[in-house]
Tab-separated table of C-alpha atoms in Angstrom:
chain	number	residue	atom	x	y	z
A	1	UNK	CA	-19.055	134.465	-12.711
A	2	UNK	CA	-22.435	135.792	-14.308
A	3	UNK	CA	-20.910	138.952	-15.891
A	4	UNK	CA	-18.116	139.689	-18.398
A	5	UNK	CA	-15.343	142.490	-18.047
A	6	UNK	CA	-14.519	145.100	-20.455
A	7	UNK	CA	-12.555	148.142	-20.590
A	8	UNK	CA	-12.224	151.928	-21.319
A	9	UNK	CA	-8.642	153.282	-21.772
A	10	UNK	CA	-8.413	156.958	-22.499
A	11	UNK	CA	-4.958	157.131	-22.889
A	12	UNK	CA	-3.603	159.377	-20.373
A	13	UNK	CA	-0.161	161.221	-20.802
A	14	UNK	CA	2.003	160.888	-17.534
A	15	UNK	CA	4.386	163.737	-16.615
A	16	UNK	CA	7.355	163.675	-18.958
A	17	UNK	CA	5.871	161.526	-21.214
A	18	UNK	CA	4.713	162.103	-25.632
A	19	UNK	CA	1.085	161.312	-26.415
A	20	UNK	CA	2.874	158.441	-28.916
A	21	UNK	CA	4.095	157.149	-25.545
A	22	UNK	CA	0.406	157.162	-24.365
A	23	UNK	CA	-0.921	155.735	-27.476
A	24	UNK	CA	1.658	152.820	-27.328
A	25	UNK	CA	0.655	151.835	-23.850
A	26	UNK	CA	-2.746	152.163	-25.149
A	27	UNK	CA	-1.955	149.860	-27.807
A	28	UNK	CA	-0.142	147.290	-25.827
A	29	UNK	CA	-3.104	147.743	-22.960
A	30	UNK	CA	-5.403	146.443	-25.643
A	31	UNK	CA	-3.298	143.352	-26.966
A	32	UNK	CA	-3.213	142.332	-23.500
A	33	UNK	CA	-6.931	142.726	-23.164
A	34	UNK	CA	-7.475	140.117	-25.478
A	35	UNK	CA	-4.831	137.738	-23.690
A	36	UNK	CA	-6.227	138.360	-20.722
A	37	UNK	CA	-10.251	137.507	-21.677
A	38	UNK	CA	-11.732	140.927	-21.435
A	39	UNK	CA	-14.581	141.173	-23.828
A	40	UNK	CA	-14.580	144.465	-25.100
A	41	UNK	CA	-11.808	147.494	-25.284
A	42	UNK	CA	-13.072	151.143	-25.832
A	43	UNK	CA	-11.427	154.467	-26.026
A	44	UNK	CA	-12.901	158.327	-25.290
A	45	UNK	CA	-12.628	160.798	-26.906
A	46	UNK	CA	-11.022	164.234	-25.385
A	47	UNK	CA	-10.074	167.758	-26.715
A	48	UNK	CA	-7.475	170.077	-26.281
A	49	UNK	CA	-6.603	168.583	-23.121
A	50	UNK	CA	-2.804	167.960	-23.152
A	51	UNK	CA	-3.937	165.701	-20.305
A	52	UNK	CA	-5.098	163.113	-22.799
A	53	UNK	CA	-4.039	161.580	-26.779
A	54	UNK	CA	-7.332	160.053	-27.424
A	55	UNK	CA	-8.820	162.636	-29.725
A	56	UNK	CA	-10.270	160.504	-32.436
A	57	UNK	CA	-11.643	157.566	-31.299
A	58	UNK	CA	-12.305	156.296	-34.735
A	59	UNK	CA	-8.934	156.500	-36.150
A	60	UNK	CA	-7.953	154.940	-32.841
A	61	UNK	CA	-10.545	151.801	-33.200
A	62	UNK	CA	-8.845	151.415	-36.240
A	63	UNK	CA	-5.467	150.694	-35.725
A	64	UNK	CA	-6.526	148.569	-32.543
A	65	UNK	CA	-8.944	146.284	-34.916
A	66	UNK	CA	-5.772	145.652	-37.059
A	67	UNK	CA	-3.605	145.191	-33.855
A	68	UNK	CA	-5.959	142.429	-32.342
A	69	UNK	CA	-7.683	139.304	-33.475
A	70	UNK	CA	-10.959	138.914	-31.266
A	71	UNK	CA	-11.569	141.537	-28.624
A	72	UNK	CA	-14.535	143.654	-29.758
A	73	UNK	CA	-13.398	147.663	-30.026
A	74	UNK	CA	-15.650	150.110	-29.920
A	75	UNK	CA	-15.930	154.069	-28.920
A	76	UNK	CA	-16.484	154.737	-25.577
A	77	UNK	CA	-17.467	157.667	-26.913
A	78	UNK	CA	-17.924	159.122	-30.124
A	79	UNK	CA	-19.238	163.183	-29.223
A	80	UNK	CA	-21.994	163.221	-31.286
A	81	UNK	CA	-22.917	166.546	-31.002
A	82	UNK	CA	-19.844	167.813	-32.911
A	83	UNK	CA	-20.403	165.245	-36.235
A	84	UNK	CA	-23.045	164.896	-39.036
A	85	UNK	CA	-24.506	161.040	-37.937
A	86	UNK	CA	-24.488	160.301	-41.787
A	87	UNK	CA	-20.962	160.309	-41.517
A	88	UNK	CA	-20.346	158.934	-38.073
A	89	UNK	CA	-22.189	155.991	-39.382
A	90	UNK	CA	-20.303	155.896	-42.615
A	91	UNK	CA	-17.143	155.336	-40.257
A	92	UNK	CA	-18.576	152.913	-37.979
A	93	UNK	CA	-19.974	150.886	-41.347
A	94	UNK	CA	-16.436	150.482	-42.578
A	95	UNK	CA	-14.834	149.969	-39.443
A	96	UNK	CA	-17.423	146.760	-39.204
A	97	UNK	CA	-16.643	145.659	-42.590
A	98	UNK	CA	-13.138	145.792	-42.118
A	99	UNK	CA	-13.837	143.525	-38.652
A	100	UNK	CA	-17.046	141.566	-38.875
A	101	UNK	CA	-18.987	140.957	-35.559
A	102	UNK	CA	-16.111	143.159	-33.580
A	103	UNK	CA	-17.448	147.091	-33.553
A	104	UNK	CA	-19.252	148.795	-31.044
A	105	UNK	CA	-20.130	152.457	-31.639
A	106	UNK	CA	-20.383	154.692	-28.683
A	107	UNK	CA	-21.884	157.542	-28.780
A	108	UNK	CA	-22.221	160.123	-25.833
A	109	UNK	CA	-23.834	163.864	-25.388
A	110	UNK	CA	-20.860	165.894	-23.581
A	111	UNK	CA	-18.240	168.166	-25.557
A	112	UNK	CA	-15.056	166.013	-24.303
A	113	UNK	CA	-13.312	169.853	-24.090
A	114	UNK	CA	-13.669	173.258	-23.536
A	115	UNK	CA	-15.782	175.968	-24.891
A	116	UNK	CA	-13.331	177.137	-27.389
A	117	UNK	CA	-12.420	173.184	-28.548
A	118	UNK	CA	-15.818	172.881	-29.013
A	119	UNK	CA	-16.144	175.988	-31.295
A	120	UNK	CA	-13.756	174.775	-33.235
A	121	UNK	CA	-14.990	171.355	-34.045
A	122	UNK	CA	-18.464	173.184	-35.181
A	123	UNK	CA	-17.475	175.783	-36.554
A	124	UNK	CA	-18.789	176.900	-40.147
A	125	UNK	CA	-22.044	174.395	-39.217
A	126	UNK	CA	-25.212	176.313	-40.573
A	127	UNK	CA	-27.314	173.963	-38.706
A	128	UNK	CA	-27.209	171.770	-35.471
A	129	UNK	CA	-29.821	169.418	-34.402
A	130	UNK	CA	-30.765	168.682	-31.318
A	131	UNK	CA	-28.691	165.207	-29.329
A	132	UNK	CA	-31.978	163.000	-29.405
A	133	UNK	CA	-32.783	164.070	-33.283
A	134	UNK	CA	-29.071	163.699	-33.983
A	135	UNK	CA	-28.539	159.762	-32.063
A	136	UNK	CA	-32.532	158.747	-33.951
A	137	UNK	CA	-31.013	159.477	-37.021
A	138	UNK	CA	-27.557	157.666	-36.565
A	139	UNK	CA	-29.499	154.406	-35.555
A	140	UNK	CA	-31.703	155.477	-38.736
A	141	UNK	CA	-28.332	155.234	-40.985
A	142	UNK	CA	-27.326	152.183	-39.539
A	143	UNK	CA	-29.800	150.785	-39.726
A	144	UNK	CA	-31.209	151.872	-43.283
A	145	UNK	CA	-34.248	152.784	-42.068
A	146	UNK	CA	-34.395	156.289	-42.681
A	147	UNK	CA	-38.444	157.089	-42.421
A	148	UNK	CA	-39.682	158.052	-46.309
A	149	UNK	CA	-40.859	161.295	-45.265
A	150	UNK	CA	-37.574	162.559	-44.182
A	151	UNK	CA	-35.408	164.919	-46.519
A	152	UNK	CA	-32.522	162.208	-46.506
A	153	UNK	CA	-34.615	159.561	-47.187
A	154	UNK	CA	-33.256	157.095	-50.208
A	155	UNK	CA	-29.336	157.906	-48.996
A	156	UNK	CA	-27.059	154.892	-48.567
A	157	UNK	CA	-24.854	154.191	-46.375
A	158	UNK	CA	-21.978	151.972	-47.703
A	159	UNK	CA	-20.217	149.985	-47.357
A	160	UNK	CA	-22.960	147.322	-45.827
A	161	UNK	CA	-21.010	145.354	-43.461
A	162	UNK	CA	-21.600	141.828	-42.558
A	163	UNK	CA	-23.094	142.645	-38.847
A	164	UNK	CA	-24.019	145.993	-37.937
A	165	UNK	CA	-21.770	147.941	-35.178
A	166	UNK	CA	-23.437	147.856	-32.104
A	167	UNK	CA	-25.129	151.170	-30.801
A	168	UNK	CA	-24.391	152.629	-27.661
A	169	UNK	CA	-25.666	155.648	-25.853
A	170	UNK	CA	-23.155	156.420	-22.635
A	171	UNK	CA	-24.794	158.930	-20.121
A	172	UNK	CA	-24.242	159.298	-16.417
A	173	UNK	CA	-28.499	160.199	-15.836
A	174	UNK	CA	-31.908	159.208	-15.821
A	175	UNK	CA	-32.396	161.026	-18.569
A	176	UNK	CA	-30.021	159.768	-20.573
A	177	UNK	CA	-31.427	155.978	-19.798
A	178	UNK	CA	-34.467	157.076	-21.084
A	179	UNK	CA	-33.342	158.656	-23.989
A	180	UNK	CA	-31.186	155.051	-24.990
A	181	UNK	CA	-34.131	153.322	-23.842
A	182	UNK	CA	-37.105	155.298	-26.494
A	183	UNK	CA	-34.632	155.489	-29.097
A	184	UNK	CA	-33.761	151.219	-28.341
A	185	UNK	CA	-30.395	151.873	-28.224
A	186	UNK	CA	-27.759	149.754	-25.739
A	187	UNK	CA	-27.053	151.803	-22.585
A	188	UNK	CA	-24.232	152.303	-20.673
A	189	UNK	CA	-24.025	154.170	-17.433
A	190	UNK	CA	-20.760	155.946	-16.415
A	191	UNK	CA	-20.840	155.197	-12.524
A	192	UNK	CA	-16.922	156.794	-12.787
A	193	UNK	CA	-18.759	160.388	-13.529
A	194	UNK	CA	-21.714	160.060	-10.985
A	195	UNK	CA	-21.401	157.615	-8.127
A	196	UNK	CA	-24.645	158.104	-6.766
A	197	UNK	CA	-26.264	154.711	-6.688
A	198	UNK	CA	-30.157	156.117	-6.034
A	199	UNK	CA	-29.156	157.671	-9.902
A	200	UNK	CA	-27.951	154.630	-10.949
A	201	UNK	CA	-30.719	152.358	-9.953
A	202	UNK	CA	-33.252	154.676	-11.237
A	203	UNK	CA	-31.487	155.083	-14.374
A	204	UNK	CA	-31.250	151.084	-14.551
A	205	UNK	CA	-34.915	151.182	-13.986
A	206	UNK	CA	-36.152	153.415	-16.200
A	207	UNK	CA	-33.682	151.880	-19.110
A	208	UNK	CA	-35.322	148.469	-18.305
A	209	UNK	CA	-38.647	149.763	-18.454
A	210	UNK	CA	-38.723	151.182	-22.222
A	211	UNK	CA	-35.771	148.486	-23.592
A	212	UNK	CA	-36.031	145.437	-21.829
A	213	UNK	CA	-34.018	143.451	-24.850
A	214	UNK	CA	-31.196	146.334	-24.319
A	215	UNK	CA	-27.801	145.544	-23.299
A	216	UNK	CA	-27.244	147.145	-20.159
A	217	UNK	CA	-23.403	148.056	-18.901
A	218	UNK	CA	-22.314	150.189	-15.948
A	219	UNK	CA	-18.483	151.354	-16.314
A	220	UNK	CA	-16.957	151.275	-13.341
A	221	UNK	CA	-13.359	153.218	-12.036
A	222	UNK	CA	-12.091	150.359	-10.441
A	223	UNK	CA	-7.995	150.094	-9.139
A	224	UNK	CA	-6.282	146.834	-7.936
A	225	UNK	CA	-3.354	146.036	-6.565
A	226	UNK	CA	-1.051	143.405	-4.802
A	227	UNK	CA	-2.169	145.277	-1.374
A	228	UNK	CA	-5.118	146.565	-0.310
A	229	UNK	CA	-2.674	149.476	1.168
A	230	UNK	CA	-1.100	150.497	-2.111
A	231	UNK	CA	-4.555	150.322	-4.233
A	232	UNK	CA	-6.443	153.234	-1.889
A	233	UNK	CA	-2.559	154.756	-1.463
A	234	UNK	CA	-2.888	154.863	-5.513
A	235	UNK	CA	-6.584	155.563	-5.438
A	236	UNK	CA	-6.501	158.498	-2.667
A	237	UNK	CA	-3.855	160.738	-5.045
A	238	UNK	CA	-7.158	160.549	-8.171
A	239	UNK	CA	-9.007	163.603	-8.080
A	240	UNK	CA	-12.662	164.683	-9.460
A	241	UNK	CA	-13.014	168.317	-10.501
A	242	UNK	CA	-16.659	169.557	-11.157
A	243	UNK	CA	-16.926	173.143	-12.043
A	244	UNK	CA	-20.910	174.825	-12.134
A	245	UNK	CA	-21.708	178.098	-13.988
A	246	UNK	CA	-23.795	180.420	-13.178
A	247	UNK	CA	-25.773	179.664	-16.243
A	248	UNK	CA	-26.395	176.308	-14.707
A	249	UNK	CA	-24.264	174.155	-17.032
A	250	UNK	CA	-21.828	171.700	-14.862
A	251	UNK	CA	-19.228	169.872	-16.577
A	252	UNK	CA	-16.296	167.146	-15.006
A	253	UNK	CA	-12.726	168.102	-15.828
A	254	UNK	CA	-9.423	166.643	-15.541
A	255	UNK	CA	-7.657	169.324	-13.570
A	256	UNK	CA	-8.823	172.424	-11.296
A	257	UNK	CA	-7.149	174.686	-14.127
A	258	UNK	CA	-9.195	172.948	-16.763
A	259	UNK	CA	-12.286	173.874	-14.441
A	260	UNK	CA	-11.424	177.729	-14.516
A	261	UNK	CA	-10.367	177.519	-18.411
A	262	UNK	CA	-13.820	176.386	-18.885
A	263	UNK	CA	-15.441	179.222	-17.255
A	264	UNK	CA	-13.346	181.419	-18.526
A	265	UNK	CA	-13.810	180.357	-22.470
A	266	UNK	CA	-17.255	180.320	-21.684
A	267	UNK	CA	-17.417	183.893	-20.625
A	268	UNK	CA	-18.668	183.102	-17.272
A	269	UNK	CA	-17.457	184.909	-14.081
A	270	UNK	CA	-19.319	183.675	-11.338
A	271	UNK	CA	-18.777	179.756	-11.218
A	272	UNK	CA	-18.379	177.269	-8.586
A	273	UNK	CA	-15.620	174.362	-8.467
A	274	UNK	CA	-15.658	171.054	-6.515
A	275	UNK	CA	-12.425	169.012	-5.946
A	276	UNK	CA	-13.020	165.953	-4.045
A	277	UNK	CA	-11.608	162.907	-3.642
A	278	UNK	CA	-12.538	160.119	-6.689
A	279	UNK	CA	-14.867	157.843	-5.488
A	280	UNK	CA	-12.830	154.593	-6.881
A	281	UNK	CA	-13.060	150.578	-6.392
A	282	UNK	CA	-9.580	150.172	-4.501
A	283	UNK	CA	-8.748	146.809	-2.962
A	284	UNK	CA	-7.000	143.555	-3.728
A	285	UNK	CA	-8.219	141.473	-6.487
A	286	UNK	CA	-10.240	139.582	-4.344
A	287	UNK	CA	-11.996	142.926	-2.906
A	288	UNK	CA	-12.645	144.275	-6.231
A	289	UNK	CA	-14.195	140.910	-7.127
A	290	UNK	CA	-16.271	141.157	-4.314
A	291	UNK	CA	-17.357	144.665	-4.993
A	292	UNK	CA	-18.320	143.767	-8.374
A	293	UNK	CA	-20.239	140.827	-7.780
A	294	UNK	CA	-22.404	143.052	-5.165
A	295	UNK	CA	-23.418	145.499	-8.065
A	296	UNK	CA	-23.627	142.386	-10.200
A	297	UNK	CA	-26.512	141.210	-7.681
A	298	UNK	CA	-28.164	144.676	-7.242
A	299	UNK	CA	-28.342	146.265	-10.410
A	300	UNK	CA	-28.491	142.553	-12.504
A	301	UNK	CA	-26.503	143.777	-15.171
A	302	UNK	CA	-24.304	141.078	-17.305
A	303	UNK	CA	-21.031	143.513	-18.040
A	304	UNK	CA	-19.077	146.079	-16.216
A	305	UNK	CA	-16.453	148.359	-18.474
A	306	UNK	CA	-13.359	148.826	-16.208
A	307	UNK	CA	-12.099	152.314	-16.221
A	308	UNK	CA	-8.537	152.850	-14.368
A	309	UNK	CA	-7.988	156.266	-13.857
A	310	UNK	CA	-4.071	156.177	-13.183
A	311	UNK	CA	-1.183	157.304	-15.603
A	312	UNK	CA	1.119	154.766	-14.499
A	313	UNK	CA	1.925	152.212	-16.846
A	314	UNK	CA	2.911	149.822	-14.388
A	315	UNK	CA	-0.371	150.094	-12.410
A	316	UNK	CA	-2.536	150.484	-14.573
A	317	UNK	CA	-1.291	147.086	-16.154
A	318	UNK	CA	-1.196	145.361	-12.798
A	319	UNK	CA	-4.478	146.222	-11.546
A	320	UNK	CA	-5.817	145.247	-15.254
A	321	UNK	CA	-4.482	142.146	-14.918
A	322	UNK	CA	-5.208	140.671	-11.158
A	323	UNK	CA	-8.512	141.511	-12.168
A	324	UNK	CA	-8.581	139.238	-14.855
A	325	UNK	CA	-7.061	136.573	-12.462
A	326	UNK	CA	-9.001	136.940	-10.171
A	327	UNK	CA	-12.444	136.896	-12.510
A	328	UNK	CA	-11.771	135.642	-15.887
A	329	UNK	CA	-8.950	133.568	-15.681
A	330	UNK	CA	-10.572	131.950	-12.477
A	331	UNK	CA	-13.759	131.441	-13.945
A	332	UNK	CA	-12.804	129.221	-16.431
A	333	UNK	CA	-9.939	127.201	-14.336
């Protein structure tokens, strides 16, 4: 095969259904992960959505660590920007105590909400660093290599698990690659948010360049099904709404209401929004195999995350599944 699968669930809540509904299916999703072979199982983190129940991915990792035996789980990802890193590590150290060898920690640079959400989670914060001071310092914790001429120097962070959590900078930009790749930090690229391949390659590129001994994974929005008909019938009804200020700020959004909430919590009259069509792996199993093992060979990377952007229960399963027939299960017949 050459590459392992992975994936990101963010636990969507279907029409008529409870968030407990979409946090059971996100619990089952990830005990059938395991069966299945996949290699790692991450979850977002989203605010004030009503869209979504994955608000704290940590609490979330939790549960799933007790609910599984060998799967890695990880945060796919924390929003840094909202948390002291002291802390963030503090969470992630216990989490890998409590599951040796199992913990990834996921960090990313967006809000995961709207203006007003992310008031809230900073709000009474007398300072805020910026995201490349705040992710140096979080590998500095976990590390315990806080440099001796920095204020916190001499703070522990316990408890000291057996293996560290592994570090992971998500980002959808070259920038971001570079960033993960100066602060040697795993990297992995959300292709579902930008689909532009020239972005991707150069991001792969420069990551490569300044981490070489970095793990490098591209998460993918992939959707199988029994036919290739009722995949891109099931893929055509995803949508992906961008909205862009006039302040220059661009965000992705669930919904086109969500896009004009935005601007309008962030006081902004004069905005732009873009509903298109997702751009999503549809096919068979066998199509989607194919598709993967083309990126495999162009962008050499060893893992692809598996995002399915679908509410349904029943096809999100499916797809999840033939995949890992047609991959895993294959691969070691």
């Amino acid at each position: 095969m050459g590459f392992r699968l992975s994936l990101l669930d963010q636990s969507p809540i279907a029409d008529g259904q409870s968030a407990y509904q979409a946090l059971q299916q996100t619990i089952a999703l990830a005990e059938k992960a395991e069966e299945w072979g996949y290699h790692r199982f991450w979850v977002s983190e989203h605010h004030d959505t009503k869209l979504l129940a994955g608000v704290s991915p940590e609490v979330l990792v939790s549960h799933l660590l007790a609910r599984t035996e060998r799967i890695r789980v990880g945060s796919g990802g924390v929003m840094l920007q909202h948390y002291s890193a002291y802390k963030v590590a503090e969470n992630f150290h216990l989490l890998a105590t409590l599951a040796p060898n199992r913990v990834d920690l996921g960090v990313g640079k967006a809000p995961g909400g709207l203006p007003l959400s992310t008031k809230a989670l900073q709000f009474g914060r007398t300072e805020k660093l910026d995201f490349a001071e705040q992710l140096a310092l979080l590998k500095q914790f976990v590390d315990g290599a806080v440099p001796e001429d920095h204020e916190l120097a001499g703070v522990g962070v316990d408890p000291e698990p057996p293996t560290k959590p592994d570090i992971f900078l998500l980002g959808a930009s070259v920038a971001s690659a570079e960033l993960a790749g100066r602060q040697g930090v795993n990297y992995c690229f959300a292709k579902f948010i930008n689909s532009d391949e020239l972005v991707l390659k150069e991001a792969v590129t420069a990551y490569r360049a300044a981490n070489p001994d970095g793990e490098l994974i591209i998460a993918v929005p992939v959707l199988a099904a029994d036919t290739e008909e009722a995949a891109r019938a099931l893929a055509g009804e995803q949508k992906v709404v961008r909205v862009t200020l006039s302040t220059g700020v661009s965000v992705t959004l669930q919904t086109v209401a969500q896009a004009e909430e935005f601007a309008r919590q962030a006081g902004v009259t004069d905005f732009e929004v873009e509903e298109r069509t997702a751009n999503i792996i549809a096919g068979t199993s066998q199509q989607v195999k194919a598709e993967l093992e083309r990126l495999r060979a162009t962008f050499h990377v060893d893992e692809f995350v598996i995002h399915t952007p679908v509410t349904r229960q029943d096809a999100r399963f499916r797809s999840v599944q033939l995949i890992s027939e047609a991959i895993l299960t294959a691969d070691v017949r």
